[in-house]
PDB file of C-alpha atoms in Angstrom:
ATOM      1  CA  UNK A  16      52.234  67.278 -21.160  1.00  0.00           C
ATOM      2  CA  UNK A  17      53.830  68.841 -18.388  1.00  0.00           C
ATOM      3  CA  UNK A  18      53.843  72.557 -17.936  1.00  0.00           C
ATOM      4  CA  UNK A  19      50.164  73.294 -18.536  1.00  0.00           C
ATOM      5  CA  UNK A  20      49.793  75.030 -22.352  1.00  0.00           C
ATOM      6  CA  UNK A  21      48.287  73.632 -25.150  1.00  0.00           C
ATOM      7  CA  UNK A  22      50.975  72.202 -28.024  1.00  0.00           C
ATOM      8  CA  UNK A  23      50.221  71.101 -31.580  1.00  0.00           C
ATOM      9  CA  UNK A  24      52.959  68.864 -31.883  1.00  0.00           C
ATOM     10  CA  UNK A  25      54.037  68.341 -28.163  1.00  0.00           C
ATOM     11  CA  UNK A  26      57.084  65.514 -29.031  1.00  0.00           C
ATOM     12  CA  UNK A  27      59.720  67.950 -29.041  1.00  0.00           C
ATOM     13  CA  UNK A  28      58.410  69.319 -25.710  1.00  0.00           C
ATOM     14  CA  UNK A  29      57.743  66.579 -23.839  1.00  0.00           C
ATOM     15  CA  UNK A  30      61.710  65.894 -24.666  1.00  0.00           C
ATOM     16  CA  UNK A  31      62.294  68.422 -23.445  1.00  0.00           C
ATOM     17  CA  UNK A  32      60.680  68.668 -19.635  1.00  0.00           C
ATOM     18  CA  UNK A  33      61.915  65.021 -19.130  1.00  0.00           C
ATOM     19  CA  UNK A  34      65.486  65.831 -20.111  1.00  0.00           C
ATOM     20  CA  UNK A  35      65.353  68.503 -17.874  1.00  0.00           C
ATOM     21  CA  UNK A  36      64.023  66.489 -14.979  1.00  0.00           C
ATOM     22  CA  UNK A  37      66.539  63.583 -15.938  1.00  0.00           C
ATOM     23  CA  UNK A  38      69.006  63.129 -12.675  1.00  0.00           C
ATOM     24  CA  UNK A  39      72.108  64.450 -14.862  1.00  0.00           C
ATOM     25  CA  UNK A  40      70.307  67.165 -17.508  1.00  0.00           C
ATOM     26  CA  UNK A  41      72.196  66.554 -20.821  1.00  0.00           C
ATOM     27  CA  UNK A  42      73.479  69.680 -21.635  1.00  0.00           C
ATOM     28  CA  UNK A  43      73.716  69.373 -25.642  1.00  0.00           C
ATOM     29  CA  UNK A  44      70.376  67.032 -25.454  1.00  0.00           C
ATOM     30  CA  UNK A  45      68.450  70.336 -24.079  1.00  0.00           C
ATOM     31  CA  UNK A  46      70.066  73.260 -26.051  1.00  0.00           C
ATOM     32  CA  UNK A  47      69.405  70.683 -29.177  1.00  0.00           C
ATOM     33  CA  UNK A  48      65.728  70.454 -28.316  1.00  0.00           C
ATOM     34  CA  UNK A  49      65.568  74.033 -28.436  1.00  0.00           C
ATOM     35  CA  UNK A  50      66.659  74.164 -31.939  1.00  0.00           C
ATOM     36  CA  UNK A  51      64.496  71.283 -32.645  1.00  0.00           C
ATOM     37  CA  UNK A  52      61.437  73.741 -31.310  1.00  0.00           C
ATOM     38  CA  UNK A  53      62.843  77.010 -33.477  1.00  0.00           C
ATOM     39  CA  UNK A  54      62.771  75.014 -36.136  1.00  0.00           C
ATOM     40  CA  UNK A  55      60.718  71.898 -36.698  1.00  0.00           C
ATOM     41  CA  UNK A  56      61.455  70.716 -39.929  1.00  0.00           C
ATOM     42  CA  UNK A  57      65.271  70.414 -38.866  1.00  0.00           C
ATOM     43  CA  UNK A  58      63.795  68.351 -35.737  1.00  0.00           C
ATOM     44  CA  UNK A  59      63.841  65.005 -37.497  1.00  0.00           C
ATOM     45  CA  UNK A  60      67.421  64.230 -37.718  1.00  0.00           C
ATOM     46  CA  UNK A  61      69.014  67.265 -36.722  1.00  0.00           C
ATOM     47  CA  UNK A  62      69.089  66.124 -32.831  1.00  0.00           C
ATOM     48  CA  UNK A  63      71.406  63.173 -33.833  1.00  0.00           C
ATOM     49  CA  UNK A  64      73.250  64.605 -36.541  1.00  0.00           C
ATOM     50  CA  UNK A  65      74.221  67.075 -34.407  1.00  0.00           C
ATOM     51  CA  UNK A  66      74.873  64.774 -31.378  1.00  0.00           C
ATOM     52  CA  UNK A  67      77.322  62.268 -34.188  1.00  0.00           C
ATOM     53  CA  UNK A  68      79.131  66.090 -35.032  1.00  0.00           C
ATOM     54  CA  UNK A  69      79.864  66.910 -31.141  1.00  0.00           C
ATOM     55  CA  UNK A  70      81.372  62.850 -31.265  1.00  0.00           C
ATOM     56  CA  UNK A  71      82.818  63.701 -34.434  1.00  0.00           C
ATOM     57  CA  UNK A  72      84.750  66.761 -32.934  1.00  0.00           C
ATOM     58  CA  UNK A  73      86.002  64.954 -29.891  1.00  0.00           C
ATOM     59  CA  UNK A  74      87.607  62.544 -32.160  1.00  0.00           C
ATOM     60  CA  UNK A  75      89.950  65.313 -33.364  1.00  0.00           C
ATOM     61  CA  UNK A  76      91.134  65.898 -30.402  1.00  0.00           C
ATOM     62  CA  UNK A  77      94.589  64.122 -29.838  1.00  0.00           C
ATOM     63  CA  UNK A  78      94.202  61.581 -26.680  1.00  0.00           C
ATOM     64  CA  UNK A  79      95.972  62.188 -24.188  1.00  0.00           C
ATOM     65  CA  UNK A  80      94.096  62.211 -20.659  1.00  0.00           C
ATOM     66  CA  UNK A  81      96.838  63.669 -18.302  1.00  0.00           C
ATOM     67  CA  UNK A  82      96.434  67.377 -19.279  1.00  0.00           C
ATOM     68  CA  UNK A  83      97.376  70.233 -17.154  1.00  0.00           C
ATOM     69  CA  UNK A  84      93.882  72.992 -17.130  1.00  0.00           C
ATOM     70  CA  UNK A  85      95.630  75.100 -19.100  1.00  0.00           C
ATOM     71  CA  UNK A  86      96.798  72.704 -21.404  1.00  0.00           C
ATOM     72  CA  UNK A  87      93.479  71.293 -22.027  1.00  0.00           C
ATOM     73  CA  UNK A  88      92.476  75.243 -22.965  1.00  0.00           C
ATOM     74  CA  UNK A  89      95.289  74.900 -25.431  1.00  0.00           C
ATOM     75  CA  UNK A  90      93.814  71.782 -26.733  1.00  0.00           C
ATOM     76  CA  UNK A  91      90.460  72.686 -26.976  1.00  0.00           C
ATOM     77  CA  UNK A  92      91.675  76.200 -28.256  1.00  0.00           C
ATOM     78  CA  UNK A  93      93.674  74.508 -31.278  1.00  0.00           C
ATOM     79  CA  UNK A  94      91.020  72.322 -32.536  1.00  0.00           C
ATOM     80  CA  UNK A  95      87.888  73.816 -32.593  1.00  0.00           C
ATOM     81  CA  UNK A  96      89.499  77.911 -32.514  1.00  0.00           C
ATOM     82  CA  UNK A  97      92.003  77.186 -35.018  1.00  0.00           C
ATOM     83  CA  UNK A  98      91.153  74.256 -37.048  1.00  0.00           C
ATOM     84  CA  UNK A  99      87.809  74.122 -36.969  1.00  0.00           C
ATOM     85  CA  UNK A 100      86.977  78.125 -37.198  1.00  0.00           C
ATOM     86  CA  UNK A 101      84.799  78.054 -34.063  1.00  0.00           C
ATOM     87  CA  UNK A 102      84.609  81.952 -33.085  1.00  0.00           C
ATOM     88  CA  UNK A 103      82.070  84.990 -32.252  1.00  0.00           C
ATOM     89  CA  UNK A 104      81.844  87.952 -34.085  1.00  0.00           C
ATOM     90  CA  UNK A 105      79.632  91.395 -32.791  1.00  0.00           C
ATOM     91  CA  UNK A 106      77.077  90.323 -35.902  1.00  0.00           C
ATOM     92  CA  UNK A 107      75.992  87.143 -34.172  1.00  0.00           C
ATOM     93  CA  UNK A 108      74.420  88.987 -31.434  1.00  0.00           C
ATOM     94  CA  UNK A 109      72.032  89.826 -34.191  1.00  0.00           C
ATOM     95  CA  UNK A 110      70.826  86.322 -35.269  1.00  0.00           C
ATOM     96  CA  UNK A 111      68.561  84.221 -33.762  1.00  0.00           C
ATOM     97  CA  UNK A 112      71.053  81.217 -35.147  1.00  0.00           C
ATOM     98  CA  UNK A 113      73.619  82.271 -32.562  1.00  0.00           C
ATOM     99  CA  UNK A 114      71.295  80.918 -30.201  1.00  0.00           C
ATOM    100  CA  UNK A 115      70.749  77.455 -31.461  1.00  0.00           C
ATOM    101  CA  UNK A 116      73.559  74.936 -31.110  1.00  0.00           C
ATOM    102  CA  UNK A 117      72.332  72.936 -34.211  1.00  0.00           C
ATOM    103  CA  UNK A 118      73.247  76.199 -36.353  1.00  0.00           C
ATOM    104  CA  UNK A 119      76.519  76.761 -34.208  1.00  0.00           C
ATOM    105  CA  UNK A 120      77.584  73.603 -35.166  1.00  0.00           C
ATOM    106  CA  UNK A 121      76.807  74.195 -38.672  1.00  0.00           C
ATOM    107  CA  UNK A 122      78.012  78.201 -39.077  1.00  0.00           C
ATOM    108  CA  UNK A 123      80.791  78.098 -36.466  1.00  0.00           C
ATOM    109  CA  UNK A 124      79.754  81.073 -35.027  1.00  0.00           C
ATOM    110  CA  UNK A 125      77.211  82.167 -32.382  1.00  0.00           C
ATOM    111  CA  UNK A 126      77.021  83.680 -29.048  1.00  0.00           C
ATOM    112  CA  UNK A 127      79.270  83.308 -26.353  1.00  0.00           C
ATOM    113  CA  UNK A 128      77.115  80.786 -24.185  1.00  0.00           C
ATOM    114  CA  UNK A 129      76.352  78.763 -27.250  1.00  0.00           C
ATOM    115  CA  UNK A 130      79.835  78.562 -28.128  1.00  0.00           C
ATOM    116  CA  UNK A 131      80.852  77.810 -24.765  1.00  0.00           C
ATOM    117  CA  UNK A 132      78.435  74.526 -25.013  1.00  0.00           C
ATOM    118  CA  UNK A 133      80.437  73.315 -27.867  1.00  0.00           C
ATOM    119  CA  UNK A 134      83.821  73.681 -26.191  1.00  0.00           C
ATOM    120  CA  UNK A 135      81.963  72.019 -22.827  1.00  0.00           C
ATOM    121  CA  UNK A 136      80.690  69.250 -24.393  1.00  0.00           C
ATOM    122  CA  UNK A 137      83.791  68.375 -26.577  1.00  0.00           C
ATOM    123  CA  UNK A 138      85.528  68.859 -23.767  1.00  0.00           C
ATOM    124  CA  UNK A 139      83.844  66.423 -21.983  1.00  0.00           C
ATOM    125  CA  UNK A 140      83.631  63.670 -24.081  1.00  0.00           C
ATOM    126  CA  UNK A 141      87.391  63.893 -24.239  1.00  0.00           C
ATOM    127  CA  UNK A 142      87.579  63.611 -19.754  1.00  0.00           C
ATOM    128  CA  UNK A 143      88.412  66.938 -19.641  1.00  0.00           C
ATOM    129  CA  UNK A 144      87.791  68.483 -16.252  1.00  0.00           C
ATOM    130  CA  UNK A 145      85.537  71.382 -17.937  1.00  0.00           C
ATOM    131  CA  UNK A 146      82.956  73.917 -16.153  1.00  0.00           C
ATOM    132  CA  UNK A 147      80.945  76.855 -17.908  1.00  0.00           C
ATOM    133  CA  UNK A 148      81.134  79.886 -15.859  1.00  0.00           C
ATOM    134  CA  UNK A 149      77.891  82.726 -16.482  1.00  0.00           C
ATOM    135  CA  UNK A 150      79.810  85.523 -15.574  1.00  0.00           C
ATOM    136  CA  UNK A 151      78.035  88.800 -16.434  1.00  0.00           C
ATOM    137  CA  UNK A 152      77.020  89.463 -19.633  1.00  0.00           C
ATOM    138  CA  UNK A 153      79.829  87.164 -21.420  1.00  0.00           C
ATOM    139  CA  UNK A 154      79.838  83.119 -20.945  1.00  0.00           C
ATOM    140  CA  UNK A 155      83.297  81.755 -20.393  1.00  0.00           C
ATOM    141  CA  UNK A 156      84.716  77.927 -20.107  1.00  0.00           C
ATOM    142  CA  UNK A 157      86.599  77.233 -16.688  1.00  0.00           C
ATOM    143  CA  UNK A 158      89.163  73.901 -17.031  1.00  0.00           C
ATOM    144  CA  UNK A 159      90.837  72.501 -13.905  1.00  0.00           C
ATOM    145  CA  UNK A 160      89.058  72.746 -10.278  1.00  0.00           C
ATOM    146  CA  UNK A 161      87.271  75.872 -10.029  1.00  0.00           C
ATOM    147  CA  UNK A 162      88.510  76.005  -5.733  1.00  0.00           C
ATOM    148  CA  UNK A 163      92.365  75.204  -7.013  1.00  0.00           C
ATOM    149  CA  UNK A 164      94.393  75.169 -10.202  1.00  0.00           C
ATOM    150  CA  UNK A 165      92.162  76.166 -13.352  1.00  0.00           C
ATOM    151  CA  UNK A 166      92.174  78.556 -16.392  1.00  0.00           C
ATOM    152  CA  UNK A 167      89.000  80.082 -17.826  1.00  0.00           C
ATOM    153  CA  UNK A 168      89.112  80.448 -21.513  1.00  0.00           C
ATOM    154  CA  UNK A 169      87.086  82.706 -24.431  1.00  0.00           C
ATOM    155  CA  UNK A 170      85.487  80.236 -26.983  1.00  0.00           C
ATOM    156  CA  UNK A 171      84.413  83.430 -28.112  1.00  0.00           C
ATOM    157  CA  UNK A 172      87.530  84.674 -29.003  1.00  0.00           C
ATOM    158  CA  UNK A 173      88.420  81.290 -30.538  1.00  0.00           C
ATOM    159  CA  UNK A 174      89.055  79.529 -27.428  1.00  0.00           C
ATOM    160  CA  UNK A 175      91.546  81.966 -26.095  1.00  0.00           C
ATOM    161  CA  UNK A 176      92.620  81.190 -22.406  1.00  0.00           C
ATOM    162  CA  UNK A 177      92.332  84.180 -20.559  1.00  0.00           C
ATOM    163  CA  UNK A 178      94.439  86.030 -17.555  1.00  0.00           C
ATOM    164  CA  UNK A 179      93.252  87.350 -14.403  1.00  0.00           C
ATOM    165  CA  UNK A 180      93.278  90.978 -15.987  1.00  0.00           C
ATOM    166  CA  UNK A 181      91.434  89.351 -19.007  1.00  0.00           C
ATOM    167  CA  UNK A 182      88.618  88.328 -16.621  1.00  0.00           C
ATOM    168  CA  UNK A 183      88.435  91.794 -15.084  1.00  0.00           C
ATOM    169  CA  UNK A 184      87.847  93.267 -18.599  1.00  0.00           C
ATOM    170  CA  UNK A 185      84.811  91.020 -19.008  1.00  0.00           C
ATOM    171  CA  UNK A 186      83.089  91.996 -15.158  1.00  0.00           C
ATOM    172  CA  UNK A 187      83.821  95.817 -16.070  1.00  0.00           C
ATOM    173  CA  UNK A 188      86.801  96.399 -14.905  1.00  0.00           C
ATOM    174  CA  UNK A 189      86.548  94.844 -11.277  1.00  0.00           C
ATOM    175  CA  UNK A 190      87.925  91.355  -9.638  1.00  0.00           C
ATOM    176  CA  UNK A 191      85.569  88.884 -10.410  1.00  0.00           C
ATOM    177  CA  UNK A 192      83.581  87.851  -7.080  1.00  0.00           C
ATOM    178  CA  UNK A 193      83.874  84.133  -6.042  1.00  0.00           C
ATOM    179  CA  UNK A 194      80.055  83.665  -7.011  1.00  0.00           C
ATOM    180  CA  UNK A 195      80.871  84.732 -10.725  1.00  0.00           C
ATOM    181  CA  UNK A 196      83.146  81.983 -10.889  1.00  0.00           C
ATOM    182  CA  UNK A 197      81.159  79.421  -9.340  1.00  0.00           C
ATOM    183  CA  UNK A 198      80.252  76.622 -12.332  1.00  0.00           C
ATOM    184  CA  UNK A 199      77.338  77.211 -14.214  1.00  0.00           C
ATOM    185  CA  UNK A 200      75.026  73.610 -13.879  1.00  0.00           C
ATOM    186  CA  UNK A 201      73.229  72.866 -16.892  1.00  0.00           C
ATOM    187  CA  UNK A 202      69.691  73.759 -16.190  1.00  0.00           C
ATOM    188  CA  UNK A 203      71.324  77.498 -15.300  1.00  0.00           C
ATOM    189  CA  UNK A 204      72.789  77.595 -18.453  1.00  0.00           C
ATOM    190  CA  UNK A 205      69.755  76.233 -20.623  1.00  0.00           C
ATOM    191  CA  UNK A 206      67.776  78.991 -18.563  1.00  0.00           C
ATOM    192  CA  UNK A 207      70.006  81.607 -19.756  1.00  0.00           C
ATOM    193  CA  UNK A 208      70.087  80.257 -23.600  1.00  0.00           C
ATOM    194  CA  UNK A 209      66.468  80.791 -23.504  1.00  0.00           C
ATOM    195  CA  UNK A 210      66.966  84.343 -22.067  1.00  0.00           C
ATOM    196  CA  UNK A 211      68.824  85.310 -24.892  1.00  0.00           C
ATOM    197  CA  UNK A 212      66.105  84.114 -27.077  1.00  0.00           C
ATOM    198  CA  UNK A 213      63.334  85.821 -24.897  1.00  0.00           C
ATOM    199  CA  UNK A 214      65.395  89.380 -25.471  1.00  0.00           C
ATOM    200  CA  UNK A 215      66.313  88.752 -29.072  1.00  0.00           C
ATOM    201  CA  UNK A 216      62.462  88.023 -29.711  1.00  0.00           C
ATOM    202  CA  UNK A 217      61.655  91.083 -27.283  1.00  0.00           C
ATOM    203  CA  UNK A 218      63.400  93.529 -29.954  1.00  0.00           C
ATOM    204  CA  UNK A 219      61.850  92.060 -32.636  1.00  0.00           C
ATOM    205  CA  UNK A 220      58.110  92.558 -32.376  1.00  0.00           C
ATOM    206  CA  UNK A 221      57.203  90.981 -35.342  1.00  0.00           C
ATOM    207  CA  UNK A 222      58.423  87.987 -33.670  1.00  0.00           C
ATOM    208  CA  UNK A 223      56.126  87.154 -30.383  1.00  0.00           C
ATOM    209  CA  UNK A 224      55.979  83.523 -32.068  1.00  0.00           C
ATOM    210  CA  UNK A 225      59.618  83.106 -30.627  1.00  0.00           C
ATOM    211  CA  UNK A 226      59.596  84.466 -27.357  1.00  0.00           C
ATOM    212  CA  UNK A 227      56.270  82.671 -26.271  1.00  0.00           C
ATOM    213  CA  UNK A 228      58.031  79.338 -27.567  1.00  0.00           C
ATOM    214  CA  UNK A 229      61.239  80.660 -25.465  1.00  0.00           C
ATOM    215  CA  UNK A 230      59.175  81.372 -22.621  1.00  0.00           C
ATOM    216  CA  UNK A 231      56.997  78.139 -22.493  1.00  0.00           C
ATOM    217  CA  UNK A 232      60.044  75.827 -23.024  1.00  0.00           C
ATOM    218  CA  UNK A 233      61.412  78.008 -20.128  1.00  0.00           C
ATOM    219  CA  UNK A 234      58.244  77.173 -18.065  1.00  0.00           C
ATOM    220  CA  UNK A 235      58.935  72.897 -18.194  1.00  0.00           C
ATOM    221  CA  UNK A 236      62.372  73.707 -16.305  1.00  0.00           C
ATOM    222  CA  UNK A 237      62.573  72.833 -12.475  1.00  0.00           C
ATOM    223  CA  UNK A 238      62.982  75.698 -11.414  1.00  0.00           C
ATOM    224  CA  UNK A 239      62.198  78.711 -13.428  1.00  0.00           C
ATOM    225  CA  UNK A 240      61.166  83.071 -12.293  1.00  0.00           C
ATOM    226  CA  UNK A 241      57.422  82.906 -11.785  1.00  0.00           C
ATOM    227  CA  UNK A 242      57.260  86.608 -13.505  1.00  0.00           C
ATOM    228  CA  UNK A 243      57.528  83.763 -16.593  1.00  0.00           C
ATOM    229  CA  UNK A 244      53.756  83.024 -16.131  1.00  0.00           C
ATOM    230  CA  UNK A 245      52.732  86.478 -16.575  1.00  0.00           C
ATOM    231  CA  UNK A 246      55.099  87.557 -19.359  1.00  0.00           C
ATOM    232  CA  UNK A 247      53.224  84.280 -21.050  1.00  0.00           C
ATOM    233  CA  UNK A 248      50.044  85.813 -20.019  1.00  0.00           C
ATOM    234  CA  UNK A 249      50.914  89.093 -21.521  1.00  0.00           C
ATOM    235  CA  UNK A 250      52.225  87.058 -24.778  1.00  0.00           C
ATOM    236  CA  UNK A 251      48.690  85.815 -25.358  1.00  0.00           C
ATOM    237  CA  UNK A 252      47.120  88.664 -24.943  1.00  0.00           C
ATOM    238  CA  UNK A 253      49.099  90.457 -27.705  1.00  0.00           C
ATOM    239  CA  UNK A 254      48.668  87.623 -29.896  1.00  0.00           C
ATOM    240  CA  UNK A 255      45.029  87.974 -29.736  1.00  0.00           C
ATOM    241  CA  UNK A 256      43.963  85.598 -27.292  1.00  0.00           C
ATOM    242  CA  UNK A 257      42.493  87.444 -25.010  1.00  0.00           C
ATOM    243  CA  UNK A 258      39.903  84.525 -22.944  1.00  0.00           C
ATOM    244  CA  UNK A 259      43.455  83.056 -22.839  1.00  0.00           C
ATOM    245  CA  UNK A 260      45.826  85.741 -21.238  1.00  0.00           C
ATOM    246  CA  UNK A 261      43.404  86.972 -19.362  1.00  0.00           C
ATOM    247  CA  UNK A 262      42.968  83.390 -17.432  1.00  0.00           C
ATOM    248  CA  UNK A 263      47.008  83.236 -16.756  1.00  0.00           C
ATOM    249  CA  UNK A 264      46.485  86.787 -15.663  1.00  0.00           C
ATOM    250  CA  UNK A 265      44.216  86.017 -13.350  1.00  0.00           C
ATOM    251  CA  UNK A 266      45.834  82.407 -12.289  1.00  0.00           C
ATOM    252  CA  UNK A 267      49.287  84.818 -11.890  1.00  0.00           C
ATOM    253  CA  UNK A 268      47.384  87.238  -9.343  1.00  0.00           C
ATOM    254  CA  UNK A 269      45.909  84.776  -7.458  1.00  0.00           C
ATOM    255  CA  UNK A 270      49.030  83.188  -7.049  1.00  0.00           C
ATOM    256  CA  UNK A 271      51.109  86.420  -6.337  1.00  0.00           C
ATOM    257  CA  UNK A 272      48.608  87.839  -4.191  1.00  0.00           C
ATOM    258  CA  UNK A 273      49.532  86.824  -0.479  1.00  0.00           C
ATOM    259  CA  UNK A 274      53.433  88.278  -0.547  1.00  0.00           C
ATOM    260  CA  UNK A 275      52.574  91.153  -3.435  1.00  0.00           C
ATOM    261  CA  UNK A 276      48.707  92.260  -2.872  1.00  0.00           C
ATOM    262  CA  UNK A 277      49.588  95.527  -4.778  1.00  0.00           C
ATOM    263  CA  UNK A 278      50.781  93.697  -8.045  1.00  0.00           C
ATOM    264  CA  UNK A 279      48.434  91.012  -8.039  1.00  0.00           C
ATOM    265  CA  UNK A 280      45.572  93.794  -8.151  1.00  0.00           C
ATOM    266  CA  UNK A 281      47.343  95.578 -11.114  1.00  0.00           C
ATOM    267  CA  UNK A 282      47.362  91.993 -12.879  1.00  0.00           C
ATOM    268  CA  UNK A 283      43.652  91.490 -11.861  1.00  0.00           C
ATOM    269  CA  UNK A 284      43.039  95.351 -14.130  1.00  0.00           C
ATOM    270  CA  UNK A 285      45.652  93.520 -16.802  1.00  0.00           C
ATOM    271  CA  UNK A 286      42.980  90.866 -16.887  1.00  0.00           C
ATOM    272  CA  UNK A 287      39.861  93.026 -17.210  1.00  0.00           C
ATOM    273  CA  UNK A 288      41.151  94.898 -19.719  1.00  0.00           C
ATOM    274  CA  UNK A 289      42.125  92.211 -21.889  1.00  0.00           C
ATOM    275  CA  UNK A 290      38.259  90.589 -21.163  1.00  0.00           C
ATOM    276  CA  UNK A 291      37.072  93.638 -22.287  1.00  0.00           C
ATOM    277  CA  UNK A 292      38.886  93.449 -25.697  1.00  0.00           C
ATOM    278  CA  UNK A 293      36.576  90.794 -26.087  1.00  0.00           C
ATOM    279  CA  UNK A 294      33.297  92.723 -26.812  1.00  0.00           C
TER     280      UNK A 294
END
């Protein structure tokens, strides 16, 4: 398996990394796999039942190609918003569900980004011309061409399509910078799902199972922050394995070392230590 940890049950996994090397990532496919790895017994069929709901969705959606951006925002906005129930609340921030598209399908609710992936992908099936947009701190759905006539809308707030001062609200307070609005590809965004997950889990210490599973499924991206390799390290050292973490800590130093000799020798005193816990 790709990515160079040990799995139990690597099927899920290896899904994963080859989805995410595929030419075109498939956005649901990988935020799916995710939920499939939080929760194994779901795994089995949850993947396609989930895949058959997204189809299911689209087919609500009244055809009719030639939509204006905002228009398709108003479309999107009246089925899933206001039909289906599809919305955010301040609690969701406080469940690891709000992270997992299987259980956003299911609940309705969940965090911005999540949400976001729902209207995206219905969206698209539909030939909407639909973009995510990772603007700071709250995830946003762009319709229309992001250079020319477009609308950003708030699946968060039900699908709401948003104005200019709207958008300032959510970048506190400022004009949004042309980079904020750039789209969001779908590696970026699967990155930033498993963020979330890594800081819910972070809070939570009772629950270093989920961020090392966060963290390793982050690892089999592309292109993924090597600081990833040592938070593992640091993971497995906490957990107990200390021959382990102290390995990637010394794998991490040696590969840090060149541009940051300073950190790689406070990694190298990470590894003793946890050797020593050993004895």
């Amino acid at each position: 398996m790709d990515g160079g940890f040990p799995d139990d049950d690597g099927a899920v996994r290896e899904r994963f990394a080859e989805a995410a090397r595929a030419a075109r990532p498939d956005l649901a496919l990988l935020c799916l796999l995710i939920n499939a790895e939080a929760d194994p017994a779901w795994a089995g069929k949850g993947v396609d039942e989930a895949q058959i709901e997204l189809d299911r969705l689209t087919g609500l959606l009244p055809y009719r190609p030639a939509r204006s951006p905002r228009e398709w925002a108003r479309a999107l906005e009246e089925l899933l918003g206001e039909r289906c129930g599809f919305h955010g609340t301040p609690a969701d921030y406080r469940r690891l569900e709000s992270s997992l598209l299987g259980e956003v399908l299911r609940r309705r609710r969940g965090l911005p980004i999540l949400l976001s992936v729902v209207w995206m992908e219905v969206a698209r099936r539909a030939g909407a011309p639909v973009y995510g947009v990772a603007l700071p701190g709250h995830f946003v759905v762009g319709f229309g061409d992001p250079r020319g006539e477009h609308v950003l809308a708030d699946p968060f707030a039900g699908g709401l399509p948003m104005s200019d001062g709207e958008v300032e609200l959510l970048v506190a307070g400022t004009a949004p910078t042309e980079a904020m609005l750039q789209p969001a590809g779908p590696l970026e965004i699967v990155l930033r799902v498993l963020n979330n997950i890594r800081a819910w889990a972070a809070a939570r210490p009772e629950h270093t199972d989920v961020r090392l599973w966060a963290v390793e499924l982050s690892l089999l991206l592309p292109h993924h922050p090597a600081r990833l390799r040592h938070e593992r390290a640091r993971l497995l050292v906490e957990r107990g394995d200390f021959a382990g973490g102290a390995r990637e800590l010394e794998q991490y130093a040696d590969m840090v070392a060149a541009m940051e000799p300073n950190a790689a020798e406070a990694v190298r005193r990470e590894a003793r230590a946890a050797r020593a816990r050993l004895n």
